[in-house]
PDB file of C-alpha atoms in Angstrom:
ATOM      1  CA  MET A   1       8.696   4.319  38.122  1.00 57.00           C
ATOM      2  CA  GLU A   2       7.763   7.978  38.135  1.00 84.00           C
ATOM      3  CA  LEU A   3       8.917   8.283  34.558  1.00 87.00           C
ATOM      4  CA  GLU A   4       6.716   5.312  33.576  1.00 90.00           C
ATOM      5  CA  GLN A   5       3.669   7.044  35.040  1.00 90.00           C
ATOM      6  CA  LYS A   6       4.533  10.295  33.318  1.00 89.00           C
ATOM      7  CA  LEU A   7       4.801   8.471  30.016  1.00 91.00           C
ATOM      8  CA  ASP A   8       1.377   6.887  30.610  1.00 92.00           C
ATOM      9  CA  ARG A   9      -0.047  10.350  31.285  1.00 91.00           C
ATOM     10  CA  LEU A  10       1.588  11.646  28.133  1.00 91.00           C
ATOM     11  CA  PHE A  11      -0.014   8.856  26.095  1.00 92.00           C
ATOM     12  CA  ALA A  12      -3.374   9.699  27.664  1.00 92.00           C
ATOM     13  CA  ALA A  13      -2.873  13.367  26.715  1.00 91.00           C
ATOM     14  CA  TYR A  14      -2.012  12.238  23.203  1.00 91.00           C
ATOM     15  CA  ARG A  15      -5.233  10.210  23.103  1.00 90.00           C
ATOM     16  CA  SER A  16      -7.298  13.267  24.011  1.00 88.00           C
ATOM     17  CA  ALA A  17      -5.317  15.468  21.601  1.00 86.00           C
ATOM     18  CA  PHE A  18      -6.679  13.229  18.840  1.00 84.00           C
ATOM     19  CA  PRO A  19     -10.406  12.742  19.422  1.00 83.00           C
ATOM     20  CA  ASP A  20     -12.277  10.625  16.839  1.00 85.00           C
ATOM     21  CA  PRO A  21     -12.992  13.262  14.166  1.00 86.00           C
ATOM     22  CA  ALA A  22     -16.263  13.571  12.261  1.00 89.00           C
ATOM     23  CA  PRO A  23     -15.748  12.581   8.635  1.00 92.00           C
ATOM     24  CA  SER A  24     -16.224  15.228   5.972  1.00 93.00           C
ATOM     25  CA  ALA A  25     -19.194  15.075   3.568  1.00 93.00           C
ATOM     26  CA  ALA A  26     -16.856  13.907   0.801  1.00 93.00           C
ATOM     27  CA  PHE A  27     -15.504  10.975   2.806  1.00 95.00           C
ATOM     28  CA  THR A  28     -17.871   8.156   1.788  1.00 94.00           C
ATOM     29  CA  PRO A  29     -18.326   9.293  -1.848  1.00 95.00           C
ATOM     30  CA  GLY A  30     -14.531   9.512  -2.010  1.00 95.00           C
ATOM     31  CA  ILE A  31     -14.266   5.850  -0.989  1.00 95.00           C
ATOM     32  CA  TRP A  32     -16.666   4.781  -3.736  1.00 95.00           C
ATOM     33  CA  ASN A  33     -14.789   6.887  -6.310  1.00 95.00           C
ATOM     34  CA  LYS A  34     -11.551   5.190  -5.324  1.00 95.00           C
ATOM     35  CA  ILE A  35     -13.200   1.755  -5.458  1.00 94.00           C
ATOM     36  CA  GLU A  36     -14.508   2.484  -8.964  1.00 94.00           C
ATOM     37  CA  ALA A  37     -11.113   3.766 -10.108  1.00 94.00           C
ATOM     38  CA  ARG A  38      -9.412   0.643  -8.769  1.00 92.00           C
ATOM     39  CA  ARG A  39     -12.021  -1.620 -10.357  1.00 90.00           C
ATOM     40  CA  ARG A  40     -11.327  -0.020 -13.748  1.00 92.00           C
ATOM     41  CA  GLN A  41      -7.602  -0.277 -13.191  1.00 90.00           C
ATOM     42  CA  THR A  42      -7.944  -3.951 -12.217  1.00 86.00           C
ATOM     43  CA  PHE A  43     -10.056  -4.630 -15.314  1.00 86.00           C
ATOM     44  CA  VAL A  44      -7.484  -3.031 -17.635  1.00 90.00           C
ATOM     45  CA  MET A  45      -4.637  -4.785 -15.845  1.00 89.00           C
ATOM     46  CA  SER A  46      -6.301  -8.196 -16.076  1.00 88.00           C
ATOM     47  CA  TRP A  47      -6.889  -7.789 -19.835  1.00 92.00           C
ATOM     48  CA  THR A  48      -3.350  -6.545 -20.340  1.00 92.00           C
ATOM     49  CA  ARG A  49      -2.093  -9.597 -18.480  1.00 92.00           C
ATOM     50  CA  LYS A  50      -4.286 -11.924 -20.571  1.00 93.00           C
ATOM     51  CA  LEU A  51      -3.039 -10.336 -23.794  1.00 94.00           C
ATOM     52  CA  MET A  52       0.547 -10.644 -22.663  1.00 95.00           C
ATOM     53  CA  VAL A  53       0.074 -14.315 -21.786  1.00 95.00           C
ATOM     54  CA  ALA A  54      -1.603 -14.965 -25.148  1.00 95.00           C
ATOM     55  CA  SER A  55       1.207 -13.164 -27.036  1.00 95.00           C
ATOM     56  CA  ALA A  56       3.874 -15.055 -25.119  1.00 95.00           C
ATOM     57  CA  SER A  57       2.089 -18.361 -25.839  1.00 95.00           C
ATOM     58  CA  LEU A  58       1.862 -17.564 -29.561  1.00 94.00           C
ATOM     59  CA  CYS A  59       5.538 -16.616 -29.683  1.00 94.00           C
ATOM     60  CA  PHE A  60       6.368 -19.887 -27.961  1.00 93.00           C
ATOM     61  CA  VAL A  61       4.252 -21.960 -30.357  1.00 92.00           C
ATOM     62  CA  PHE A  62       5.727 -20.262 -33.457  1.00 89.00           C
ATOM     63  CA  GLY A  63       9.204 -20.542 -31.996  1.00 90.00           C
ATOM     64  CA  MET A  64       8.747 -24.268 -31.457  1.00 87.00           C
ATOM     65  CA  PHE A  65       7.325 -24.617 -34.977  1.00 82.00           C
ATOM     66  CA  LEU A  66      10.401 -22.932 -36.471  1.00 81.00           C
ATOM     67  CA  ILE A  67      12.904 -24.813 -34.365  1.00 81.00           C
ATOM     68  CA  THR A  68      11.438 -28.305 -34.753  1.00 76.00           C
ATOM     69  CA  PRO A  69      12.971 -30.027 -37.863  1.00 69.00           C
ATOM     70  CA  PHE A  70      10.584 -31.515 -40.423  1.00 64.00           C
ATOM     71  CA  PRO A  71      10.560 -35.302 -40.542  1.00 61.00           C
ATOM     72  CA  ASN A  72      11.823 -35.449 -44.170  1.00 61.00           C
ATOM     73  CA  GLY A  73      14.594 -32.937 -43.508  1.00 59.00           C
ATOM     74  CA  ALA A  74      12.962 -30.024 -45.385  1.00 59.00           C
ATOM     75  CA  SER A  75      13.213 -26.610 -43.841  1.00 63.00           C
ATOM     76  CA  PRO A  76       9.887 -25.147 -42.636  1.00 61.00           C
ATOM     77  CA  LEU A  77      10.903 -21.919 -44.378  1.00 65.00           C
ATOM     78  CA  ALA A  78      11.233 -23.604 -47.759  1.00 68.00           C
ATOM     79  CA  THR A  79       8.770 -22.507 -50.438  1.00 72.00           C
ATOM     80  CA  TYR A  80       6.671 -24.774 -52.562  1.00 71.00           C
ATOM     81  CA  LEU A  81       9.124 -24.307 -55.415  1.00 67.00           C
ATOM     82  CA  ASP A  82      12.076 -25.308 -53.230  1.00 71.00           C
ATOM     83  CA  PHE A  83      10.162 -28.417 -52.357  1.00 68.00           C
ATOM     84  CA  LEU A  84       9.567 -29.170 -56.039  1.00 63.00           C
ATOM     85  CA  ASP A  85      13.214 -28.387 -56.694  1.00 66.00           C
ATOM     86  CA  ASP A  86      14.218 -31.152 -54.363  1.00 67.00           C
ATOM     87  CA  GLU A  87      11.639 -33.682 -55.385  1.00 62.00           C
ATOM     88  CA  HIS A  88      10.908 -33.263 -59.107  1.00 62.00           C
ATOM     89  CA  ASP A  89      12.401 -33.143 -62.503  1.00 62.00           C
ATOM     90  CA  ARG A  90      14.746 -30.160 -62.863  1.00 63.00           C
ATOM     91  CA  GLU A  91      13.334 -29.217 -66.237  1.00 64.00           C
ATOM     92  CA  VAL A  92       9.836 -28.851 -64.889  1.00 64.00           C
ATOM     93  CA  VAL A  93      11.155 -26.776 -62.063  1.00 59.00           C
ATOM     94  CA  ALA A  94      13.126 -24.570 -64.458  1.00 65.00           C
ATOM     95  CA  GLU A  95       9.938 -23.825 -66.346  1.00 67.00           C
ATOM     96  CA  LEU A  96       8.188 -22.930 -63.124  1.00 64.00           C
ATOM     97  CA  HIS A  97      11.061 -20.595 -62.177  1.00 64.00           C
ATOM     98  CA  GLN A  98      10.767 -18.648 -65.421  1.00 62.00           C
ATOM     99  CA  ILE A  99       9.608 -15.125 -64.905  1.00 59.00           C
ATOM    100  CA  PRO A 100       8.236 -13.239 -67.963  1.00 57.00           C
ATOM    101  CA  GLY A 101      10.705 -10.606 -69.194  1.00 54.00           C
ATOM    102  CA  GLN A 102      13.633 -12.277 -67.486  1.00 57.00           C
ATOM    103  CA  THR A 103      13.529 -15.610 -69.292  1.00 59.00           C
ATOM    104  CA  GLN A 104      16.501 -16.359 -71.532  1.00 65.00           C
ATOM    105  CA  LEU A 105      15.499 -17.785 -74.916  1.00 64.00           C
ATOM    106  CA  ASP A 106      17.573 -19.633 -77.473  1.00 71.00           C
ATOM    107  CA  GLU A 107      17.708 -18.779 -81.192  1.00 74.00           C
ATOM    108  CA  ALA A 108      14.578 -20.833 -81.865  1.00 74.00           C
ATOM    109  CA  GLY A 109      12.707 -18.871 -79.228  1.00 66.00           C
ATOM    110  CA  GLN A 110      12.709 -21.742 -76.767  1.00 67.00           C
ATOM    111  CA  PRO A 111      13.462 -21.027 -73.097  1.00 63.00           C
ATOM    112  CA  ILE A 112      16.980 -21.919 -72.026  1.00 68.00           C
ATOM    113  CA  LEU A 113      17.389 -24.158 -69.029  1.00 62.00           C
ATOM    114  CA  VAL A 114      19.978 -22.451 -66.834  1.00 61.00           C
ATOM    115  CA  GLU A 115      21.966 -24.944 -64.885  1.00 60.00           C
ATOM    116  CA  GLU A 116      22.510 -24.047 -61.247  1.00 54.00           C
ATOM    117  CA  GLU A 117      26.115 -24.065 -60.072  1.00 53.00           C
TER     118      GLU A 117
ATOM    119  CA  MET B   1     -18.575  -5.288  17.406  1.00 79.00           C
ATOM    120  CA  LEU B   2     -20.407  -2.297  15.968  1.00 83.00           C
ATOM    121  CA  VAL B   3     -22.360  -4.327  13.383  1.00 85.00           C
ATOM    122  CA  ASP B   4     -23.896  -7.793  13.291  1.00 87.00           C
ATOM    123  CA  PHE B   5     -22.313 -10.692  11.450  1.00 89.00           C
ATOM    124  CA  GLU B   6     -25.193 -10.817   8.996  1.00 90.00           C
ATOM    125  CA  LEU B   7     -24.255  -7.378   7.659  1.00 92.00           C
ATOM    126  CA  VAL B   8     -20.642  -8.476   7.191  1.00 91.00           C
ATOM    127  CA  LYS B   9     -21.830 -11.561   5.285  1.00 91.00           C
ATOM    128  CA  ARG B  10     -24.049  -9.438   3.057  1.00 92.00           C
ATOM    129  CA  ALA B  11     -21.151  -7.100   2.331  1.00 92.00           C
ATOM    130  CA  GLN B  12     -18.997 -10.137   1.552  1.00 91.00           C
ATOM    131  CA  GLY B  13     -21.667 -11.241  -0.895  1.00 90.00           C
ATOM    132  CA  GLY B  14     -21.093  -8.033  -2.858  1.00 89.00           C
ATOM    133  CA  GLU B  15     -24.056  -6.017  -1.595  1.00 92.00           C
ATOM    134  CA  ASP B  16     -22.972  -2.383  -1.904  1.00 92.00           C
ATOM    135  CA  ALA B  17     -25.669  -1.108   0.467  1.00 94.00           C
ATOM    136  CA  ALA B  18     -24.367  -3.425   3.201  1.00 94.00           C
ATOM    137  CA  TYR B  19     -20.839  -2.242   2.575  1.00 94.00           C
ATOM    138  CA  ASN B  20     -22.035   1.333   2.845  1.00 94.00           C
ATOM    139  CA  GLN B  21     -23.494   0.527   6.264  1.00 94.00           C
ATOM    140  CA  LEU B  22     -20.153  -0.919   7.332  1.00 94.00           C
ATOM    141  CA  ILE B  23     -18.456   2.334   6.327  1.00 95.00           C
ATOM    142  CA  GLN B  24     -20.993   4.398   8.261  1.00 94.00           C
ATOM    143  CA  ALA B  25     -20.533   2.250  11.363  1.00 94.00           C
ATOM    144  CA  TYR B  26     -16.741   2.224  11.451  1.00 95.00           C
ATOM    145  CA  ARG B  27     -15.583   5.392   9.725  1.00 94.00           C
ATOM    146  CA  LYS B  28     -15.388   7.564  12.845  1.00 94.00           C
ATOM    147  CA  ARG B  29     -13.469   4.971  14.818  1.00 93.00           C
ATOM    148  CA  ILE B  30     -11.070   4.336  11.942  1.00 95.00           C
ATOM    149  CA  LEU B  31     -10.495   8.053  11.424  1.00 95.00           C
ATOM    150  CA  GLY B  32      -9.618   8.441  15.115  1.00 93.00           C
ATOM    151  CA  THR B  33      -7.304   5.438  15.175  1.00 93.00           C
ATOM    152  CA  ILE B  34      -5.492   6.547  12.037  1.00 94.00           C
ATOM    153  CA  GLY B  35      -5.109  10.066  13.384  1.00 92.00           C
ATOM    154  CA  ARG B  36      -3.367   8.710  16.465  1.00 92.00           C
ATOM    155  CA  LEU B  37      -1.293   6.216  14.498  1.00 92.00           C
ATOM    156  CA  ILE B  38       0.083   8.633  11.925  1.00 91.00           C
ATOM    157  CA  GLY B  39      -0.084  11.858  13.958  1.00 85.00           C
ATOM    158  CA  LYS B  40      -1.026  14.006  10.944  1.00 85.00           C
ATOM    159  CA  PRO B  41      -4.653  15.246  11.061  1.00 85.00           C
ATOM    160  CA  GLU B  42      -4.464  16.651   7.536  1.00 88.00           C
ATOM    161  CA  ASP B  43      -3.845  13.212   5.983  1.00 92.00           C
ATOM    162  CA  VAL B  44      -6.238  11.167   8.117  1.00 94.00           C
ATOM    163  CA  GLU B  45      -9.131  11.040   5.620  1.00 95.00           C
ATOM    164  CA  ASP B  46      -6.932   9.893   2.755  1.00 95.00           C
ATOM    165  CA  VAL B  47      -5.455   7.028   4.749  1.00 96.00           C
ATOM    166  CA  ALA B  48      -8.863   6.056   6.167  1.00 96.00           C
ATOM    167  CA  GLN B  49     -10.330   5.955   2.651  1.00 96.00           C
ATOM    168  CA  GLU B  50      -7.488   3.664   1.643  1.00 96.00           C
ATOM    169  CA  VAL B  51      -8.412   1.342   4.539  1.00 96.00           C
ATOM    170  CA  PHE B  52     -12.003   1.041   3.326  1.00 96.00           C
ATOM    171  CA  VAL B  53     -10.911   0.538  -0.279  1.00 96.00           C
ATOM    172  CA  ARG B  54      -8.590  -2.290   0.812  1.00 95.00           C
ATOM    173  CA  LEU B  55     -11.370  -3.726   2.942  1.00 95.00           C
ATOM    174  CA  TYR B  56     -13.719  -3.735  -0.048  1.00 94.00           C
ATOM    175  CA  PHE B  57     -11.308  -5.705  -2.206  1.00 93.00           C
ATOM    176  CA  SER B  58     -10.216  -8.131   0.501  1.00 92.00           C
ATOM    177  CA  LEU B  59     -13.495  -8.797   2.245  1.00 91.00           C
ATOM    178  CA  ASP B  60     -14.053 -12.026   0.323  1.00 89.00           C
ATOM    179  CA  GLN B  61     -10.889 -13.451   1.920  1.00 90.00           C
ATOM    180  CA  LEU B  62     -12.372 -13.117   5.406  1.00 90.00           C
ATOM    181  CA  ARG B  63     -13.443 -16.624   6.386  1.00 87.00           C
ATOM    182  CA  GLU B  64     -15.062 -15.955   9.771  1.00 87.00           C
ATOM    183  CA  PRO B  65     -17.216 -12.835  10.175  1.00 83.00           C
ATOM    184  CA  GLU B  66     -16.272 -12.865  13.901  1.00 84.00           C
ATOM    185  CA  MET B  67     -12.757 -11.884  12.843  1.00 88.00           C
ATOM    186  CA  PHE B  68     -14.021  -8.774  11.084  1.00 92.00           C
ATOM    187  CA  GLU B  69     -12.732  -6.243  13.626  1.00 91.00           C
ATOM    188  CA  PRO B  70      -9.206  -7.672  13.961  1.00 91.00           C
ATOM    189  CA  TRP B  71      -9.183  -7.852  10.156  1.00 92.00           C
ATOM    190  CA  LEU B  72     -10.166  -4.190   9.908  1.00 94.00           C
ATOM    191  CA  HIS B  73      -7.526  -3.306  12.501  1.00 93.00           C
ATOM    192  CA  ARG B  74      -4.903  -5.130  10.479  1.00 93.00           C
ATOM    193  CA  LEU B  75      -5.850  -3.221   7.335  1.00 95.00           C
ATOM    194  CA  THR B  76      -5.720   0.004   9.341  1.00 95.00           C
ATOM    195  CA  VAL B  77      -2.255  -0.812  10.658  1.00 94.00           C
ATOM    196  CA  ASN B  78      -1.022  -1.768   7.179  1.00 94.00           C
ATOM    197  CA  SER B  79      -2.339   1.426   5.588  1.00 95.00           C
ATOM    198  CA  ALA B  80      -0.857   3.558   8.387  1.00 94.00           C
ATOM    199  CA  TYR B  81       2.435   1.724   8.009  1.00 94.00           C
ATOM    200  CA  ASP B  82       2.535   2.356   4.250  1.00 94.00           C
ATOM    201  CA  TYR B  83       1.750   6.023   4.868  1.00 94.00           C
ATOM    202  CA  LEU B  84       4.500   6.385   7.496  1.00 91.00           C
ATOM    203  CA  ARG B  85       7.076   4.786   5.227  1.00 89.00           C
ATOM    204  CA  LYS B  86       6.161   7.072   2.317  1.00 89.00           C
ATOM    205  CA  GLN B  87       6.129  10.058   4.645  1.00 84.00           C
ATOM    206  CA  ARG B  88       9.578   9.271   5.974  1.00 79.00           C
ATOM    207  CA  ARG B  89      11.013   9.102   2.453  1.00 77.00           C
ATOM    208  CA  ARG B  90       9.297  12.381   1.539  1.00 74.00           C
ATOM    209  CA  ASN B  91      10.486  14.108   4.727  1.00 70.00           C
ATOM    210  CA  GLU B  92      14.042  12.957   4.198  1.00 67.00           C
ATOM    211  CA  SER B  93      14.172  14.574   0.787  1.00 61.00           C
ATOM    212  CA  ARG B  94      12.235  17.679   1.800  1.00 59.00           C
ATOM    213  CA  MET B  95      14.137  18.353   5.028  1.00 53.00           C
ATOM    214  CA  SER B  96      17.462  17.869   3.354  1.00 57.00           C
ATOM    215  CA  ASP B  97      16.658  20.925   1.228  1.00 57.00           C
ATOM    216  CA  LEU B  98      16.215  23.166   4.286  1.00 53.00           C
ATOM    217  CA  SER B  99      18.799  24.328   6.744  1.00 55.00           C
ATOM    218  CA  GLU B 100      18.217  23.520  10.442  1.00 55.00           C
ATOM    219  CA  GLN B 101      17.499  27.177  11.160  1.00 53.00           C
ATOM    220  CA  GLN B 102      14.830  27.306   8.453  1.00 56.00           C
ATOM    221  CA  VAL B 103      13.136  24.236   9.913  1.00 55.00           C
ATOM    222  CA  VAL B 104      13.102  25.785  13.419  1.00 56.00           C
ATOM    223  CA  MET B 105      11.700  29.062  12.047  1.00 55.00           C
ATOM    224  CA  ALA B 106       8.986  27.250  10.077  1.00 57.00           C
ATOM    225  CA  ASP B 107       7.944  25.406  13.256  1.00 60.00           C
ATOM    226  CA  ALA B 108       7.905  28.646  15.250  1.00 58.00           C
ATOM    227  CA  VAL B 109       5.715  30.442  12.694  1.00 56.00           C
ATOM    228  CA  ALA B 110       3.286  27.509  12.586  1.00 58.00           C
ATOM    229  CA  SER B 111       3.104  27.417  16.397  1.00 57.00           C
ATOM    230  CA  SER B 112       2.414  31.125  16.798  1.00 59.00           C
ATOM    231  CA  ASN B 113      -0.576  30.883  14.469  1.00 57.00           C
ATOM    232  CA  ARG B 114      -2.483  28.414  16.618  1.00 58.00           C
ATOM    233  CA  ASN B 115      -4.668  29.244  19.575  1.00 74.00           C
ATOM    234  CA  ILE B 116      -3.749  28.099  23.086  1.00 79.00           C
ATOM    235  CA  GLU B 117      -5.688  24.817  23.180  1.00 78.00           C
ATOM    236  CA  ASP B 118      -4.767  23.868  19.654  1.00 81.00           C
ATOM    237  CA  ASN B 119      -1.220  24.827  20.469  1.00 82.00           C
ATOM    238  CA  ARG B 120      -1.158  22.526  23.498  1.00 83.00           C
ATOM    239  CA  LYS B 121      -2.619  19.631  21.518  1.00 84.00           C
ATOM    240  CA  ALA B 122      -0.201  20.234  18.693  1.00 84.00           C
ATOM    241  CA  GLN B 123       2.702  20.274  21.135  1.00 85.00           C
ATOM    242  CA  VAL B 124       1.550  17.003  22.708  1.00 87.00           C
ATOM    243  CA  ARG B 125       1.293  15.487  19.227  1.00 87.00           C
ATOM    244  CA  GLU B 126       4.734  16.756  18.293  1.00 87.00           C
ATOM    245  CA  LEU B 127       6.255  15.554  21.570  1.00 89.00           C
ATOM    246  CA  VAL B 128       4.747  12.066  21.319  1.00 91.00           C
ATOM    247  CA  GLY B 129       5.569  12.006  17.612  1.00 89.00           C
ATOM    248  CA  SER B 130       9.217  12.744  18.332  1.00 89.00           C
ATOM    249  CA  LEU B 131       9.316  10.105  21.104  1.00 91.00           C
ATOM    250  CA  LEU B 132       7.745   7.510  18.806  1.00 92.00           C
ATOM    251  CA  SER B 133      10.248   8.364  16.093  1.00 89.00           C
ATOM    252  CA  GLU B 134      12.833   6.684  18.331  1.00 90.00           C
ATOM    253  CA  VAL B 135      11.398   3.293  17.359  1.00 92.00           C
ATOM    254  CA  SER B 136      10.726   1.680  13.980  1.00 92.00           C
ATOM    255  CA  GLU B 137       7.426   2.267  12.170  1.00 90.00           C
ATOM    256  CA  GLU B 138       6.291  -1.258  13.071  1.00 91.00           C
ATOM    257  CA  ASP B 139       6.985  -0.709  16.771  1.00 93.00           C
ATOM    258  CA  ARG B 140       5.483   2.764  16.679  1.00 93.00           C
ATOM    259  CA  LEU B 141       2.191   1.309  15.435  1.00 93.00           C
ATOM    260  CA  LEU B 142       2.260  -1.570  17.900  1.00 94.00           C
ATOM    261  CA  LEU B 143       3.008   0.731  20.829  1.00 94.00           C
ATOM    262  CA  THR B 144       0.288   3.189  19.787  1.00 94.00           C
ATOM    263  CA  LEU B 145      -2.292   0.413  19.473  1.00 94.00           C
ATOM    264  CA  LYS B 146      -1.424  -0.824  22.970  1.00 94.00           C
ATOM    265  CA  GLU B 147      -0.755   2.395  24.875  1.00 93.00           C
ATOM    266  CA  VAL B 148      -3.002   4.888  23.130  1.00 93.00           C
ATOM    267  CA  GLU B 149      -5.756   2.811  21.533  1.00 92.00           C
ATOM    268  CA  GLY B 150      -5.906   0.532  24.556  1.00 92.00           C
ATOM    269  CA  LEU B 151      -5.976  -2.784  22.673  1.00 92.00           C
ATOM    270  CA  SER B 152      -5.348  -5.803  24.873  1.00 92.00           C
ATOM    271  CA  LEU B 153      -2.601  -8.338  24.152  1.00 93.00           C
ATOM    272  CA  LYS B 154      -5.285 -10.823  23.090  1.00 92.00           C
ATOM    273  CA  GLU B 155      -6.659  -8.366  20.570  1.00 91.00           C
ATOM    274  CA  LEU B 156      -3.189  -7.528  19.310  1.00 93.00           C
ATOM    275  CA  GLU B 157      -2.494 -11.228  18.913  1.00 92.00           C
ATOM    276  CA  LYS B 158      -5.448 -11.489  16.532  1.00 89.00           C
ATOM    277  CA  VAL B 159      -4.414  -8.376  14.620  1.00 90.00           C
ATOM    278  CA  TYR B 160      -0.768  -9.340  14.188  1.00 91.00           C
ATOM    279  CA  LYS B 161      -1.205 -13.133  14.152  1.00 88.00           C
ATOM    280  CA  VAL B 162       1.848 -13.372  16.397  1.00 90.00           C
ATOM    281  CA  ASN B 163       1.901 -15.123  19.755  1.00 90.00           C
ATOM    282  CA  GLU B 164       1.427 -13.107  22.919  1.00 91.00           C
ATOM    283  CA  ASN B 165       4.952 -13.602  24.273  1.00 93.00           C
ATOM    284  CA  ALA B 166       6.577 -12.302  21.114  1.00 93.00           C
ATOM    285  CA  LEU B 167       4.315  -9.253  21.276  1.00 93.00           C
ATOM    286  CA  LYS B 168       5.192  -8.676  24.934  1.00 94.00           C
ATOM    287  CA  VAL B 169       8.906  -8.689  24.122  1.00 94.00           C
ATOM    288  CA  ARG B 170       8.488  -6.273  21.232  1.00 94.00           C
ATOM    289  CA  LEU B 171       6.277  -3.979  23.279  1.00 95.00           C
ATOM    290  CA  PHE B 172       8.683  -4.013  26.211  1.00 95.00           C
ATOM    291  CA  ARG B 173      11.673  -3.128  24.037  1.00 95.00           C
ATOM    292  CA  ALA B 174       9.794  -0.393  22.194  1.00 94.00           C
ATOM    293  CA  ARG B 175       8.518   1.116  25.435  1.00 94.00           C
ATOM    294  CA  GLN B 176      12.001   1.067  26.942  1.00 94.00           C
ATOM    295  CA  ARG B 177      13.389   2.988  23.985  1.00 94.00           C
ATOM    296  CA  VAL B 178      10.596   5.549  24.216  1.00 94.00           C
ATOM    297  CA  LEU B 179      11.121   5.837  27.973  1.00 93.00           C
ATOM    298  CA  LYS B 180      14.810   6.427  27.445  1.00 92.00           C
ATOM    299  CA  ALA B 181      14.080   9.194  24.957  1.00 92.00           C
ATOM    300  CA  PHE B 182      11.508  10.660  27.335  1.00 91.00           C
ATOM    301  CA  GLY B 183      14.034  10.635  30.181  1.00 89.00           C
ATOM    302  CA  ARG B 184      16.555  12.380  27.968  1.00 88.00           C
ATOM    303  CA  LEU B 185      13.985  14.994  27.013  1.00 83.00           C
ATOM    304  CA  GLN B 186      13.104  15.576  30.657  1.00 80.00           C
ATOM    305  CA  GLY B 187      16.747  16.137  31.404  1.00 75.00           C
ATOM    306  CA  GLU B 188      17.039  18.629  28.568  1.00 71.00           C
ATOM    307  CA  ASN B 189      13.746  20.431  29.088  1.00 65.00           C
ATOM    308  CA  ALA B 190      12.151  19.514  32.397  1.00 61.00           C
ATOM    309  CA  VAL B 191       9.642  22.384  32.251  1.00 57.00           C
ATOM    310  CA  LEU B 192       8.311  21.353  28.853  1.00 61.00           C
ATOM    311  CA  ALA B 193       7.934  17.696  29.770  1.00 60.00           C
ATOM    312  CA  GLU B 194       6.284  18.614  33.087  1.00 64.00           C
ATOM    313  CA  HIS B 195       3.662  20.714  31.288  1.00 61.00           C
ATOM    314  CA  PHE B 196       2.351  17.739  29.340  1.00 61.00           C
ATOM    315  CA  THR B 197       2.505  15.102  32.018  1.00 60.00           C
ATOM    316  CA  GLY B 198       1.243  17.370  34.809  1.00 58.00           C
ATOM    317  CA  GLY B 199      -2.000  18.070  32.934  1.00 48.00           C
ATOM    318  CA  ARG B 200      -1.422  21.835  32.738  1.00 46.00           C
ATOM    319  CA  ALA B 201      -1.989  23.720  29.495  1.00 40.00           C
ATOM    320  CA  VAL B 202       1.016  25.373  27.941  1.00 40.00           C
ATOM    321  CA  GLU B 203       0.893  29.054  27.125  1.00 40.00           C
ATOM    322  CA  PRO B 204       2.310  29.845  23.731  1.00 37.00           C
ATOM    323  CA  ASP B 205       5.891  30.968  23.922  1.00 40.00           C
ATOM    324  CA  SER B 206       5.890  34.775  23.622  1.00 38.00           C
ATOM    325  CA  SER B 207       9.341  34.742  22.076  1.00 38.00           C
ATOM    326  CA  ASN B 208       7.810  33.111  19.002  1.00 38.00           C
ATOM    327  CA  GLU B 209       5.421  35.978  18.374  1.00 33.00           C
TER     328      GLU B 209
END
């Protein structure tokens, strides 16, 4: 019991060893500076988060676009010429494939149709 | 309540002037409470500023202006708790670099530089600080709010949002651990403990000078 009372007295002494101090002149301006700093930080963070969400959404959409097969079986990566290759006359396509300087010509000067293996 | 509800509502509405008035009204009280909760006068302003910054950003979540003071107390306790946790980690790494003898010598040099009254207050703070270190940070804060700040169980219930019986149990256990440590200290150094609880000022130890 005596020890309990001594502890109470010690807590009371502790209370008076820490009176409510007067704040320094920089106290309130310091609070506003910290509030401003945190506001800026929050602003940057929120935009960073928005950008990250937008990037992730775009990646998802493009990913889905690449993964999803086309209804007619064509690859989404196929070029226009590949498409023509599949759908049109091979001779027409061969002419479209000809690149100046690399085209093989026959003796009459006509382009040679190179058969694909 | 140091301010009227209308001022709290205006501050909630984003009026900076009203918030400034809230700071002016509560800053001294918060500084005192934090000083007693953390036991480090040199860091009191920093922690108190953190309380007001947190209050600013969370004020819109306060539904009833009547709950403003318990709300502010809760923010104070949370900020003090965060500080104590950081401080413990820092002390662990810092103290591990020093030998026990170096720590004792550093304490002795610091003590000899203070005047008598400051020395007594500092010794009380150190003594209570070492007793409170026997319990967890959570219990230290709870015990300080009850025993030093004088908050009633009803007020603590609002601050912690825990029922009164649970608080009583926690307080009882924490106090018993502190009492045990105090009893041990009395056994080891009866003269020292008697100085603080008998209300007599302690003369600085001449062997330290």
